Amino acid sequence: MSAFDCVIVGGGIVGAALADVLSADGVSVALVEARSIGAGTTACGMGHLVAMDDNAAELALTSWSVSLWRELADGLPRAVEYDACGTLWLAADDEEMAAVSAKVANYRAAGVRAEVLDSAALHEAEPALAPGLVGALRVVDDAVLYPPLAARTFALRAQARGARLMTGCPVRELRSGSVVISNGEVLTARHIVLAAGVASPTLCPGLPISPRKGHLLITRRGAPVVHHQLVELGYLKSAHGTDGASVAFNAQPRVTGQLLLGSSRQPGDATREVDAALLERMLKRAAMFLPGLDGLQALRVWTGLRPATPDGLPLLGPHPEKPWLWLACGHEGLGITTATGSARLVADQLLGRTSPIDARPYSPARFLAVSSREVAHA
Amino acid sequence: MREPASKATPLVTLRINGRAVTVPVGTSVAAALAMTDRFVSRADLSGRPRGPLCGMGVCFECRATIDGVPEVLMCLTPCREDQEVVTDA
Ligand SMILES: Cc1cc2nc3c(=O)[nH]c(=O)nc-3n(C[C@H](O)[C@H](O)[C@H](O)COP(=O)(O)OP(=O)(O)OC[C@H]3O[C@@H](n4cnc5c(N)ncnc54)[C@H](O)[C@@H]3O)c2cc1C
Ligand code: FES
């Protein structure tokens, strides 16, 4: 038995970022990962660090998180491939262009730098795009990176400060004050944080997290040159549909000269197989926006499972019925972006500090009713 | 009809970046590359060398131009007589 202030279960980007923040605060931490650091959904993600403004809580967490990434950027190893390329949200018609004006105001009110590009400015910025697009919203401070190595960087920084990194150690059970590993080892801890992504409900039944599958494709080097992460504004319509599979155009330039193309959404699908028909839909959509893709070869295609909650916001905070258990899971398609802010919010709550943003919208209590027995004792 | 197995392993000679390499039949081109003095198949954008990693067609680090065909995986390609292999082409 070994005693820690905090045992974090799950070494994805979220658990690793938390280990980094807590260890920097002098907290004794163990980070317990079933496979290797970043091997879960984190290894499957696109790595876009994006301020998103669908609702106030999402904008608060994403914009703060992107700014935390910017503070970290200079200290990240080259291999993390941090690239502050910004985002262009592409408007295909006047209706989408009208949405751009509303979004600009929204972003600026939150302190996020945003600009409107008309059709001419857009084609000057990105000559590889198909003609006919009406304009775009440019979010200047967004970035992309390579998620699994970002997670590894966090974990190694924590380890250098004395945190115990345990990989290849699936956790079998969470108990009040301890974590049982499948080899029988028991780690005791004052606080336990569940950061197991889409697998979190297996260790804590009843969590409102379900898989939302996505496909990605990376091209060979020599792809059409693009300078920003490109996303169609129609993405917002498809990303938030709750029923049926959807695709939307999303392309990232990588510092390797490759292009990373997404993305699809299949709510409730927990399989990992590539769906050829859906991939074809996704690529046809991409070729509509980037005609130069035709004839380019793919290097790899893969899928990943986003850990989705019913309202699209993560679960960050104490489990209402288990005061010893903290949740840091359910980040859906924004976990790479919000890992930095999520880690700070959970660490601040654990250490009894106030955070720069209000943590309440992410409180697990919004879904997990407290049993009557505990209410009576509250 | 199979020939009876002879004791001496038959050899083939190929050229990797213009240099002749002689290896037993059945050797992969990636393994032949490993026998040269430079186990490098390509370079990243800043020119840093990269080499075959997985040996089983997964990592795509062993891409080379083989007999004029670009982007062939060396680890999945058997050596043949008179084969021309050009790395990082
Ligand atoms: C196709 C796709 C594209 C995406 N694009 C983006 C993007 O551009 N930007 C963005 O911000 N986000 C993106 N995401 C979302 C992002 O990848 C996730 O939100 C994020 O990776 C979640 O991180 P996590 O640490 O919560 O989960 P994970 O990375 O899944 O980490 C959880 C870890 O827990 C471990 N684990 C599970 N069970 C146990 C156990 N019993 N014991 C010990 N360990 C266990 C797993 O092995 C895993 O390593 C994308 C996702 C997908 C699928
Ligand atoms: S060595 Fe990995 S694909 Fe050939």
Short mmCIF file of C-alpha atoms and ligand atoms in Angstrom, two decimals:
data_model
loop_
_atom_site.label_atom_id
_atom_site.label_comp_id
_atom_site.label_asym_id
_atom_site.label_seq_id
_atom_site.Cartn_x
_atom_site.Cartn_y
_atom_site.Cartn_z
CA MET A 1 0.00 0.00 0.00
CA SER A 2 1.31 3.39 -0.90
CA ALA A 3 -0.27 6.66 0.07
CA PHE A 4 -0.68 9.63 -2.24
CA ASP A 5 -2.50 12.90 -1.89
CA CYS A 6 -4.12 12.13 -5.21
CA VAL A 7 -4.40 9.15 -7.54
CA ILE A 8 -5.45 10.01 -11.10
CA VAL A 9 -7.00 7.14 -13.05
CA GLY A 10 -6.41 7.50 -16.80
CA GLY A 11 -3.35 8.93 -18.52
CA GLY A 12 -5.01 10.67 -21.46
CA ILE A 13 -4.44 14.35 -22.10
CA VAL A 14 -6.84 15.26 -19.29
CA GLY A 15 -5.31 13.05 -16.59
CA ALA A 16 -1.78 13.94 -17.67
CA ALA A 17 -2.51 17.69 -17.65
CA LEU A 18 -3.95 17.33 -14.15
CA ALA A 19 -0.88 15.42 -12.95
CA ASP A 20 1.25 18.27 -14.30
CA VAL A 21 -0.73 20.99 -12.54
CA LEU A 22 -1.06 19.14 -9.22
CA SER A 23 2.59 18.11 -9.07
CA ALA A 24 3.60 21.72 -9.76
CA ASP A 25 1.54 22.63 -6.69
CA GLY A 26 3.49 20.17 -4.56
CA VAL A 27 0.72 17.56 -4.39
CA SER A 28 1.93 13.94 -4.29
CA VAL A 29 0.38 12.26 -7.32
CA ALA A 30 0.16 8.85 -8.95
CA LEU A 31 -1.00 8.71 -12.56
CA VAL A 32 -2.34 5.24 -13.34
CA GLU A 33 -2.85 4.30 -16.98
CA ALA A 34 -4.09 0.98 -18.38
CA ARG A 35 -1.99 1.16 -21.54
CA SER A 36 0.47 3.96 -22.29
CA ILE A 37 0.19 7.71 -21.82
CA GLY A 38 -2.10 9.22 -24.44
CA ALA A 39 -3.02 5.86 -25.97
CA GLY A 40 -6.80 6.34 -25.69
CA THR A 41 -8.95 8.90 -27.47
CA THR A 42 -6.08 11.36 -27.09
CA ALA A 43 -4.06 9.44 -29.70
CA CYS A 44 -7.04 9.61 -32.09
CA GLY A 45 -7.85 13.32 -31.84
CA MET A 46 -7.05 16.01 -34.36
CA GLY A 47 -5.27 18.25 -31.91
CA HIS A 48 -7.08 21.45 -32.65
CA LEU A 49 -6.93 24.00 -29.82
CA VAL A 50 -10.07 25.91 -30.60
CA ALA A 51 -12.18 28.57 -28.89
CA MET A 52 -15.81 27.52 -29.43
CA ASP A 53 -18.76 29.77 -28.77
CA ASP A 54 -21.86 27.57 -28.86
CA ASN A 55 -22.73 28.62 -25.33
CA ALA A 56 -21.20 30.81 -22.64
CA ALA A 57 -19.81 27.92 -20.59
CA GLU A 58 -18.13 26.35 -23.60
CA LEU A 59 -16.63 29.66 -24.68
CA ALA A 60 -15.36 30.40 -21.16
CA LEU A 61 -13.61 27.04 -20.85
CA THR A 62 -12.26 26.83 -24.40
CA SER A 63 -10.97 30.41 -24.63
CA TRP A 64 -9.28 30.20 -21.23
CA SER A 65 -7.80 26.82 -22.14
CA VAL A 66 -6.43 28.07 -25.48
CA SER A 67 -4.75 30.95 -23.65
CA LEU A 68 -3.23 28.51 -21.14
CA TRP A 69 -1.85 26.48 -24.06
CA ARG A 70 -0.30 29.65 -25.47
CA GLU A 71 1.47 30.24 -22.16
CA LEU A 72 2.80 26.67 -22.30
CA ALA A 73 3.73 26.73 -25.98
CA ASP A 74 7.33 27.92 -25.66
CA GLY A 75 8.11 25.16 -23.18
CA LEU A 76 6.73 22.34 -25.32
CA PRO A 77 9.21 20.09 -27.14
CA ARG A 78 9.29 20.44 -30.91
CA ALA A 79 7.81 16.98 -31.32
CA VAL A 80 4.52 18.24 -29.86
CA GLU A 81 4.18 20.18 -33.14
CA TYR A 82 2.42 23.16 -31.58
CA ASP A 83 1.52 25.47 -34.46
CA ALA A 84 -0.38 28.70 -33.81
CA CYS A 85 -2.04 28.63 -37.22
CA GLY A 86 -5.43 30.05 -36.20
CA THR A 87 -8.79 28.87 -37.47
CA LEU A 88 -10.86 29.91 -40.46
CA TRP A 89 -14.56 29.16 -40.11
CA LEU A 90 -15.72 29.04 -43.72
CA ALA A 91 -19.05 30.48 -44.81
CA ALA A 92 -20.50 28.77 -47.88
CA ASP A 93 -23.54 31.02 -48.27
CA ASP A 94 -25.03 34.30 -47.06
CA GLU A 95 -26.85 32.62 -44.20
CA GLU A 96 -23.56 31.30 -42.84
CA MET A 97 -21.92 34.69 -43.44
CA ALA A 98 -24.63 36.28 -41.30
CA ALA A 99 -23.70 33.85 -38.53
CA VAL A 100 -20.12 35.11 -38.79
CA SER A 101 -21.04 38.62 -37.68
CA ALA A 102 -22.82 37.30 -34.62
CA LYS A 103 -19.91 35.05 -33.77
CA VAL A 104 -17.34 37.82 -34.10
CA ALA A 105 -19.16 39.88 -31.49
CA ASN A 106 -19.44 36.86 -29.25
CA TYR A 107 -15.76 36.05 -29.43
CA ARG A 108 -14.62 39.62 -28.93
CA ALA A 109 -16.85 40.00 -25.89
CA ALA A 110 -14.98 37.05 -24.40
CA GLY A 111 -11.61 38.62 -25.20
CA VAL A 112 -10.88 36.27 -28.12
CA ARG A 113 -9.30 37.89 -31.19
CA ALA A 114 -11.55 37.35 -34.21
CA GLU A 115 -11.76 38.93 -37.68
CA VAL A 116 -14.17 38.79 -40.61
CA LEU A 117 -12.72 37.97 -44.03
CA ASP A 118 -14.76 38.69 -47.13
CA SER A 119 -14.56 36.44 -50.15
CA ALA A 120 -11.54 38.20 -51.64
CA ALA A 121 -9.60 38.27 -48.37
CA LEU A 122 -10.40 34.61 -47.81
CA HIS A 123 -9.04 33.57 -51.19
CA GLU A 124 -5.96 35.65 -50.66
CA ALA A 125 -5.41 33.94 -47.32
CA GLU A 126 -6.09 30.44 -48.64
CA PRO A 127 -5.70 30.19 -52.42
CA ALA A 128 -6.15 26.42 -52.33
CA LEU A 129 -9.81 26.76 -51.31
CA ALA A 130 -12.52 26.24 -53.89
CA PRO A 131 -13.86 29.47 -55.39
CA GLY A 132 -17.34 30.55 -54.40
CA LEU A 133 -17.01 30.67 -50.63
CA VAL A 134 -18.65 33.81 -49.28
CA GLY A 135 -16.17 34.58 -46.52
CA ALA A 136 -14.83 33.41 -43.22
CA LEU A 137 -14.35 34.10 -39.56
CA ARG A 138 -10.72 34.05 -38.50
CA VAL A 139 -9.97 33.13 -34.90
CA VAL A 140 -6.39 34.25 -34.62
CA ASP A 141 -5.06 32.54 -31.50
CA ASP A 142 -6.27 28.99 -32.15
CA ALA A 143 -3.54 26.40 -32.70
CA VAL A 144 -2.95 22.75 -33.51
CA LEU A 145 -0.64 20.21 -31.90
CA TYR A 146 0.07 16.47 -31.78
CA PRO A 147 -2.02 15.26 -28.84
CA PRO A 148 -0.33 12.05 -27.62
CA LEU A 149 3.06 13.73 -27.30
CA ALA A 150 1.47 16.67 -25.53
CA ALA A 151 0.02 14.20 -23.00
CA ARG A 152 3.39 12.51 -22.65
CA THR A 153 5.08 15.86 -22.07
CA PHE A 154 2.67 16.62 -19.21
CA ALA A 155 3.17 13.19 -17.67
CA LEU A 156 6.97 13.40 -17.86
CA ARG A 157 6.95 16.85 -16.30
CA ALA A 158 4.88 15.49 -13.42
CA GLN A 159 7.24 12.54 -13.09
CA ALA A 160 10.24 14.87 -12.95
CA ARG A 161 8.59 16.55 -9.94
CA GLY A 162 8.22 13.22 -8.19
CA ALA A 163 4.83 11.99 -9.42
CA ARG A 164 4.57 8.22 -9.85
CA LEU A 165 3.76 7.21 -13.43
CA MET A 166 2.20 3.78 -13.68
CA THR A 167 1.57 2.58 -17.23
CA GLY A 168 0.28 -0.84 -18.24
CA CYS A 169 -1.78 -0.81 -15.04
CA PRO A 170 -5.54 -1.16 -15.60
CA VAL A 171 -7.52 -0.03 -12.57
CA ARG A 172 -10.07 -2.63 -11.51
CA GLU A 173 -11.99 -0.81 -8.80
CA LEU A 174 -12.38 2.57 -7.16
CA ARG A 175 -13.04 2.63 -3.43
CA SER A 176 -13.33 5.34 -0.87
CA GLY A 177 -9.69 6.16 -0.19
CA SER A 178 -8.12 3.63 -2.53
CA VAL A 179 -7.71 2.37 -6.06
CA VAL A 180 -7.30 -1.32 -6.86
CA ILE A 181 -5.14 -2.22 -9.84
CA SER A 182 -5.83 -5.41 -11.80
CA ASN A 183 -2.63 -7.01 -10.46
CA GLY A 184 -4.06 -6.62 -6.96
CA GLU A 185 -1.92 -3.67 -5.91
CA VAL A 186 -3.83 -1.13 -3.83
CA LEU A 187 -2.96 2.56 -3.95
CA THR A 188 -4.34 4.59 -1.10
CA ALA A 189 -5.11 8.25 -1.60
CA ARG A 190 -6.96 11.11 -0.02
CA HIS A 191 -8.40 12.11 -3.40
CA ILE A 192 -9.15 9.93 -6.40
CA VAL A 193 -9.72 11.49 -9.81
CA LEU A 194 -11.41 9.53 -12.58
CA ALA A 195 -10.05 10.70 -15.94
CA ALA A 196 -10.61 7.54 -17.97
CA GLY A 197 -12.38 9.23 -20.89
CA VAL A 198 -14.92 7.06 -22.64
CA ALA A 199 -14.12 4.16 -20.25
CA SER A 200 -15.06 6.18 -17.17
CA PRO A 201 -18.56 4.64 -16.74
CA THR A 202 -17.06 1.15 -16.40
CA LEU A 203 -15.31 2.29 -13.20
CA CYS A 204 -18.17 4.50 -12.03
CA PRO A 205 -21.50 3.18 -13.31
CA GLY A 206 -24.15 5.77 -14.00
CA LEU A 207 -21.92 8.45 -15.48
CA PRO A 208 -23.68 10.11 -18.44
CA ILE A 209 -20.86 9.50 -20.94
CA SER A 210 -21.37 7.76 -24.26
CA PRO A 211 -19.04 7.21 -27.23
CA ARG A 212 -19.28 9.41 -30.29
CA LYS A 213 -17.14 7.86 -32.98
CA GLY A 214 -15.09 9.91 -35.43
CA HIS A 215 -13.00 9.17 -38.52
CA LEU A 216 -9.78 10.96 -39.47
CA LEU A 217 -7.44 10.67 -42.43
CA ILE A 218 -3.90 11.94 -42.83
CA THR A 219 -2.42 12.50 -46.26
CA ARG A 220 1.09 12.01 -47.43
CA ARG A 221 3.43 14.93 -47.53
CA GLY A 222 2.93 17.31 -50.44
CA ALA A 223 -0.70 18.13 -49.73
CA PRO A 224 -2.22 21.38 -51.00
CA VAL A 225 -0.76 24.17 -48.92
CA VAL A 226 -3.16 25.63 -46.38
CA HIS A 227 -2.19 28.07 -43.68
CA HIS A 228 -5.00 27.83 -41.13
CA GLN A 229 -7.08 25.08 -39.67
CA LEU A 230 -10.12 25.15 -41.96
CA VAL A 231 -13.60 24.30 -40.71
CA GLU A 232 -16.89 24.76 -42.46
CA LEU A 233 -19.44 26.72 -40.48
CA GLY A 234 -21.87 23.96 -41.37
CA TYR A 235 -19.75 21.90 -38.93
CA LEU A 236 -21.66 23.47 -36.09
CA LYS A 237 -24.93 22.14 -37.47
CA SER A 238 -23.58 18.63 -37.91
CA ALA A 239 -21.47 18.47 -34.76
CA HIS A 240 -24.39 19.00 -32.49
CA GLY A 241 -26.92 16.77 -34.10
CA THR A 242 -27.70 14.01 -31.66
CA ASP A 243 -29.08 11.47 -34.09
CA GLY A 244 -27.48 9.80 -37.05
CA ALA A 245 -24.04 9.93 -38.58
CA SER A 246 -22.76 13.23 -39.93
CA VAL A 247 -19.69 14.55 -41.68
CA ALA A 248 -18.24 18.04 -41.91
CA PHE A 249 -15.22 19.51 -43.61
CA ASN A 250 -12.31 20.07 -41.27
CA ALA A 251 -8.68 20.25 -42.47
CA GLN A 252 -5.49 20.94 -40.55
CA PRO A 253 -2.10 21.78 -41.98
CA ARG A 254 0.58 19.84 -40.09
CA VAL A 255 4.14 21.01 -39.70
CA THR A 256 5.17 17.81 -41.50
CA GLY A 257 3.65 19.03 -44.77
CA GLN A 258 0.75 16.61 -44.42
CA LEU A 259 -2.92 17.46 -44.19
CA LEU A 260 -5.14 15.99 -41.48
CA LEU A 261 -8.74 15.64 -42.60
CA GLY A 262 -11.84 15.15 -40.51
CA SER A 263 -14.35 14.60 -39.41
CA SER A 264 -17.32 12.38 -38.87
CA ARG A 265 -19.67 11.86 -35.94
CA GLN A 266 -21.54 8.68 -35.10
CA PRO A 267 -23.33 9.05 -31.78
CA GLY A 268 -23.48 5.93 -29.66
CA ASP A 269 -21.15 3.93 -31.91
CA ALA A 270 -18.45 2.22 -29.84
CA THR A 271 -16.90 0.18 -32.67
CA ARG A 272 -13.48 1.04 -34.02
CA GLU A 273 -13.85 -0.19 -37.63
CA VAL A 274 -13.46 2.26 -40.49
CA ASP A 275 -16.82 2.75 -42.23
CA ALA A 276 -15.88 3.06 -45.92
CA ALA A 277 -19.14 4.70 -46.98
CA LEU A 278 -18.91 7.34 -44.28
CA LEU A 279 -15.22 7.93 -45.07
CA GLU A 280 -16.14 8.46 -48.71
CA ARG A 281 -18.80 11.01 -47.73
CA MET A 282 -16.24 12.78 -45.56
CA LEU A 283 -13.65 12.91 -48.34
CA LYS A 284 -16.10 14.07 -50.98
CA ARG A 285 -17.04 16.90 -48.70
CA ALA A 286 -13.38 17.76 -48.16
CA ALA A 287 -12.72 17.75 -51.92
CA MET A 288 -15.60 20.22 -52.39
CA PHE A 289 -13.69 22.71 -50.27
CA LEU A 290 -10.15 21.74 -51.34
CA PRO A 291 -10.23 20.62 -54.98
CA GLY A 292 -6.48 19.91 -54.89
CA LEU A 293 -7.11 16.88 -52.69
CA ASP A 294 -8.08 14.82 -55.71
CA GLY A 295 -5.33 12.37 -56.52
CA LEU A 296 -3.52 12.85 -53.21
CA GLN A 297 -2.70 9.66 -51.36
CA ALA A 298 -3.77 8.89 -47.83
CA LEU A 299 -1.13 7.63 -45.43
CA ARG A 300 -3.47 6.45 -42.71
CA VAL A 301 -7.12 6.36 -41.71
CA TRP A 302 -8.33 5.76 -38.17
CA THR A 303 -11.25 6.21 -35.83
CA GLY A 304 -11.61 7.35 -32.24
CA LEU A 305 -14.33 7.52 -29.63
CA ARG A 306 -15.19 10.92 -28.18
CA PRO A 307 -16.48 10.74 -24.61
CA ALA A 308 -19.77 12.64 -25.01
CA THR A 309 -22.06 14.01 -22.31
CA PRO A 310 -25.69 15.02 -22.97
CA ASP A 311 -24.93 18.78 -22.90
CA GLY A 312 -21.50 18.68 -24.53
CA LEU A 313 -19.68 19.98 -21.45
CA PRO A 314 -17.23 17.88 -19.42
CA LEU A 315 -17.76 16.59 -15.89
CA LEU A 316 -15.29 18.46 -13.68
CA GLY A 317 -15.65 18.24 -9.94
CA PRO A 318 -16.72 16.01 -7.10
CA HIS A 319 -19.12 13.11 -7.58
CA PRO A 320 -22.18 14.25 -5.63
CA GLU A 321 -22.68 10.87 -3.97
CA LYS A 322 -19.02 9.97 -3.45
CA PRO A 323 -17.18 12.90 -1.92
CA TRP A 324 -13.83 11.06 -2.25
CA LEU A 325 -14.24 10.71 -6.00
CA TRP A 326 -13.49 13.53 -8.44
CA LEU A 327 -14.47 13.47 -12.08
CA ALA A 328 -12.44 14.85 -14.98
CA CYS A 329 -14.07 13.19 -17.97
CA GLY A 330 -16.64 13.59 -20.74
CA HIS A 331 -14.78 16.10 -22.92
CA GLU A 332 -16.34 14.94 -26.20
CA GLY A 333 -14.61 16.61 -29.16
CA LEU A 334 -12.82 19.30 -27.18
CA GLY A 335 -10.67 17.42 -24.69
CA ILE A 336 -7.35 18.34 -26.25
CA THR A 337 -8.30 22.01 -26.20
CA THR A 338 -9.79 22.03 -22.72
CA ALA A 339 -7.28 19.75 -20.98
CA THR A 340 -5.37 22.77 -19.67
CA GLY A 341 -8.41 24.57 -18.27
CA SER A 342 -9.99 21.35 -17.00
CA ALA A 343 -6.83 20.46 -15.09
CA ARG A 344 -6.76 23.88 -13.46
CA LEU A 345 -10.47 23.77 -12.55
CA VAL A 346 -10.16 20.35 -10.91
CA ALA A 347 -6.90 21.23 -9.16
CA ASP A 348 -8.39 24.48 -7.85
CA GLN A 349 -11.41 22.65 -6.45
CA LEU A 350 -9.22 19.96 -4.87
CA LEU A 351 -7.02 22.58 -3.24
CA GLY A 352 -9.89 24.87 -2.25
CA ARG A 353 -8.85 27.77 -4.48
CA THR A 354 -11.00 30.00 -6.62
CA SER A 355 -10.56 29.69 -10.38
CA PRO A 356 -10.46 32.43 -13.00
CA ILE A 357 -13.68 31.02 -14.50
CA ASP A 358 -16.85 29.75 -12.84
CA ALA A 359 -16.63 25.97 -12.39
CA ARG A 360 -20.35 25.40 -11.80
CA PRO A 361 -21.46 24.75 -15.41
CA TYR A 362 -19.15 21.71 -15.47
CA SER A 363 -20.20 20.34 -12.09
CA PRO A 364 -21.12 16.63 -12.25
CA ALA A 365 -24.05 17.41 -9.94
CA ARG A 366 -25.98 18.72 -12.95
CA PHE A 367 -26.53 15.10 -14.01
CA LEU A 368 -25.94 12.99 -10.93
CA ALA A 369 -28.74 13.43 -8.45
CA VAL A 370 -27.72 13.17 -4.81
CA SER A 371 -29.58 10.34 -3.10
CA SER A 372 -32.16 11.39 -0.52
CA ARG A 373 -30.11 9.87 2.29
CA GLU A 374 -27.21 12.16 1.57
CA VAL A 375 -29.42 15.20 1.11
CA ALA A 376 -30.80 14.55 4.59
CA HIS A 377 -27.29 14.69 6.01
CA ALA A 378 -26.15 17.65 4.01
CA MET B 1 8.12 -29.19 -58.88
CA ARG B 2 10.37 -27.89 -56.13
CA GLU B 3 14.11 -28.13 -56.43
CA PRO B 4 15.64 -30.11 -53.61
CA ALA B 5 16.93 -27.66 -50.99
CA SER B 6 20.57 -26.96 -51.53
CA LYS B 7 22.91 -26.15 -48.67
CA ALA B 8 24.07 -22.80 -50.01
CA THR B 9 21.43 -20.05 -49.75
CA PRO B 10 20.88 -18.44 -53.14
CA LEU B 11 21.88 -14.79 -53.21
CA VAL B 12 20.57 -11.76 -55.05
CA THR B 13 22.27 -8.47 -55.72
CA LEU B 14 20.33 -5.20 -55.73
CA ARG B 15 21.40 -1.57 -55.68
CA ILE B 16 20.49 0.77 -52.87
CA ASN B 17 21.23 4.38 -53.78
CA GLY B 18 23.60 3.11 -56.45
CA ARG B 19 25.60 0.80 -54.16
CA ALA B 20 25.42 -2.93 -54.81
CA VAL B 21 24.24 -5.04 -51.87
CA THR B 22 24.21 -8.85 -51.96
CA VAL B 23 21.77 -10.63 -49.66
CA PRO B 24 20.17 -14.07 -49.30
CA VAL B 25 16.96 -14.62 -51.27
CA GLY B 26 13.96 -13.79 -49.10
CA THR B 27 15.58 -10.78 -47.45
CA SER B 28 13.36 -7.72 -47.33
CA VAL B 29 14.63 -4.49 -48.84
CA ALA B 30 14.46 -2.89 -45.38
CA ALA B 31 16.73 -5.64 -44.03
CA ALA B 32 19.10 -5.09 -46.95
CA LEU B 33 19.14 -1.39 -46.09
CA ALA B 34 20.06 -2.33 -42.53
CA MET B 35 23.15 -4.09 -43.90
CA THR B 36 24.40 -0.89 -45.52
CA ASP B 37 26.25 1.77 -43.57
CA ARG B 38 23.26 4.12 -43.56
CA PHE B 39 19.99 2.73 -42.13
CA VAL B 40 18.03 5.79 -43.20
CA SER B 41 15.00 5.71 -45.46
CA ARG B 42 13.81 9.30 -45.46
CA ALA B 43 14.15 12.69 -43.80
CA ASP B 44 11.67 14.91 -42.01
CA LEU B 45 10.98 18.40 -43.32
CA SER B 46 13.95 19.83 -41.46
CA GLY B 47 16.20 17.18 -42.91
CA ARG B 48 16.54 14.97 -39.84
CA PRO B 49 16.96 11.30 -40.75
CA ARG B 50 14.25 8.67 -40.20
CA GLY B 51 14.47 4.94 -40.66
CA PRO B 52 12.36 1.77 -40.82
CA LEU B 53 10.74 1.21 -37.43
CA CYS B 54 8.11 -1.51 -37.29
CA GLY B 55 9.30 -3.87 -40.01
CA MET B 56 5.73 -4.97 -40.70
CA GLY B 57 4.01 -2.38 -42.84
CA VAL B 58 2.52 -0.28 -40.07
CA CYS B 59 4.74 2.74 -39.48
CA PHE B 60 5.30 3.82 -43.11
CA GLU B 61 8.79 5.02 -42.20
CA CYS B 62 10.46 2.78 -44.79
CA ARG B 63 8.97 4.31 -47.94
CA ALA B 64 11.37 4.37 -50.88
CA THR B 65 11.32 4.41 -54.66
CA ILE B 66 11.77 0.83 -55.83
CA ASP B 67 12.26 0.16 -59.53
CA GLY B 68 10.84 3.58 -60.28
CA VAL B 69 7.70 3.16 -58.17
CA PRO B 70 7.59 5.81 -55.44
CA GLU B 71 6.47 5.30 -51.85
CA VAL B 72 6.91 1.51 -51.73
CA LEU B 73 7.27 -0.01 -48.26
CA MET B 74 10.76 -1.53 -48.10
CA CYS B 75 9.87 -3.80 -45.20
CA LEU B 76 7.17 -5.57 -47.22
CA THR B 77 9.20 -5.87 -50.43
CA PRO B 78 11.49 -8.85 -51.00
CA CYS B 79 14.88 -8.20 -52.60
CA ARG B 80 15.16 -9.19 -56.23
CA GLU B 81 18.10 -9.40 -58.63
CA ASP B 82 18.95 -6.03 -60.21
CA GLN B 83 16.43 -4.12 -58.11
CA GLU B 84 16.99 -0.35 -57.95
CA VAL B 85 16.19 1.19 -54.58
CA VAL B 86 16.39 4.93 -54.03
CA THR B 87 15.72 6.24 -50.52
CA ASP B 88 14.28 9.64 -49.68
CA ALA B 89 13.47 10.21 -53.32
C1 LIG C 1 -11.80 11.92 -34.45
C2 LIG C 1 -11.58 12.81 -33.25
C3 LIG C 1 -11.14 14.12 -33.44
C4 LIG C 1 -10.92 14.95 -32.33
N1 LIG C 1 -10.41 16.20 -32.54
C5 LIG C 1 -10.19 17.01 -31.47
C6 LIG C 1 -9.65 18.30 -31.65
O1 LIG C 1 -9.30 18.70 -32.76
N2 LIG C 1 -9.51 19.11 -30.56
C7 LIG C 1 -9.88 18.70 -29.33
O2 LIG C 1 -9.77 19.48 -28.39
N3 LIG C 1 -10.35 17.45 -29.11
C8 LIG C 1 -10.52 16.61 -30.16
N4 LIG C 1 -11.03 15.36 -29.96
C9 LIG C 1 -11.45 14.97 -28.61
C10 LIG C 1 -10.29 14.57 -27.75
O3 LIG C 1 -9.47 13.65 -28.43
C11 LIG C 1 -10.84 13.96 -26.45
O4 LIG C 1 -11.79 14.80 -25.87
C12 LIG C 1 -9.71 13.76 -25.44
O5 LIG C 1 -8.66 13.02 -26.02
C13 LIG C 1 -10.21 13.08 -24.20
O6 LIG C 1 -9.09 12.90 -23.35
P1 LIG C 1 -9.21 12.04 -22.04
O7 LIG C 1 -7.91 12.17 -21.34
O8 LIG C 1 -10.45 12.40 -21.30
O9 LIG C 1 -9.49 10.57 -22.56
P2 LIG C 1 -8.47 9.48 -23.15
O10 LIG C 1 -7.45 10.05 -24.02
O11 LIG C 1 -9.32 8.37 -23.71
O12 LIG C 1 -7.73 8.99 -21.85
C14 LIG C 1 -8.30 8.11 -20.94
C15 LIG C 1 -7.24 7.11 -20.56
O13 LIG C 1 -7.76 6.28 -19.54
C16 LIG C 1 -7.22 5.02 -19.72
N5 LIG C 1 -8.06 4.05 -19.03
C17 LIG C 1 -9.28 3.60 -19.38
N6 LIG C 1 -9.72 2.71 -18.50
C18 LIG C 1 -8.76 2.60 -17.54
C19 LIG C 1 -8.63 1.82 -16.37
N7 LIG C 1 -9.57 0.96 -15.98
N8 LIG C 1 -7.49 1.95 -15.65
C20 LIG C 1 -6.51 2.81 -16.03
N9 LIG C 1 -6.60 3.56 -17.14
C21 LIG C 1 -7.70 3.46 -17.88
C22 LIG C 1 -7.20 4.82 -21.23
O14 LIG C 1 -6.25 3.84 -21.62
C23 LIG C 1 -6.84 6.22 -21.71
O15 LIG C 1 -5.46 6.38 -21.97
C24 LIG C 1 -11.21 14.48 -31.03
C25 LIG C 1 -11.63 13.17 -30.85
C26 LIG C 1 -11.81 12.33 -31.95
C27 LIG C 1 -12.26 10.93 -31.72
S1 FES C 2 9.24 -0.41 -41.38
FE1 FES C 2 7.28 0.22 -40.71
S2 FES C 2 6.12 0.16 -42.54
FE2 FES C 2 8.03 -0.59 -43.14
#
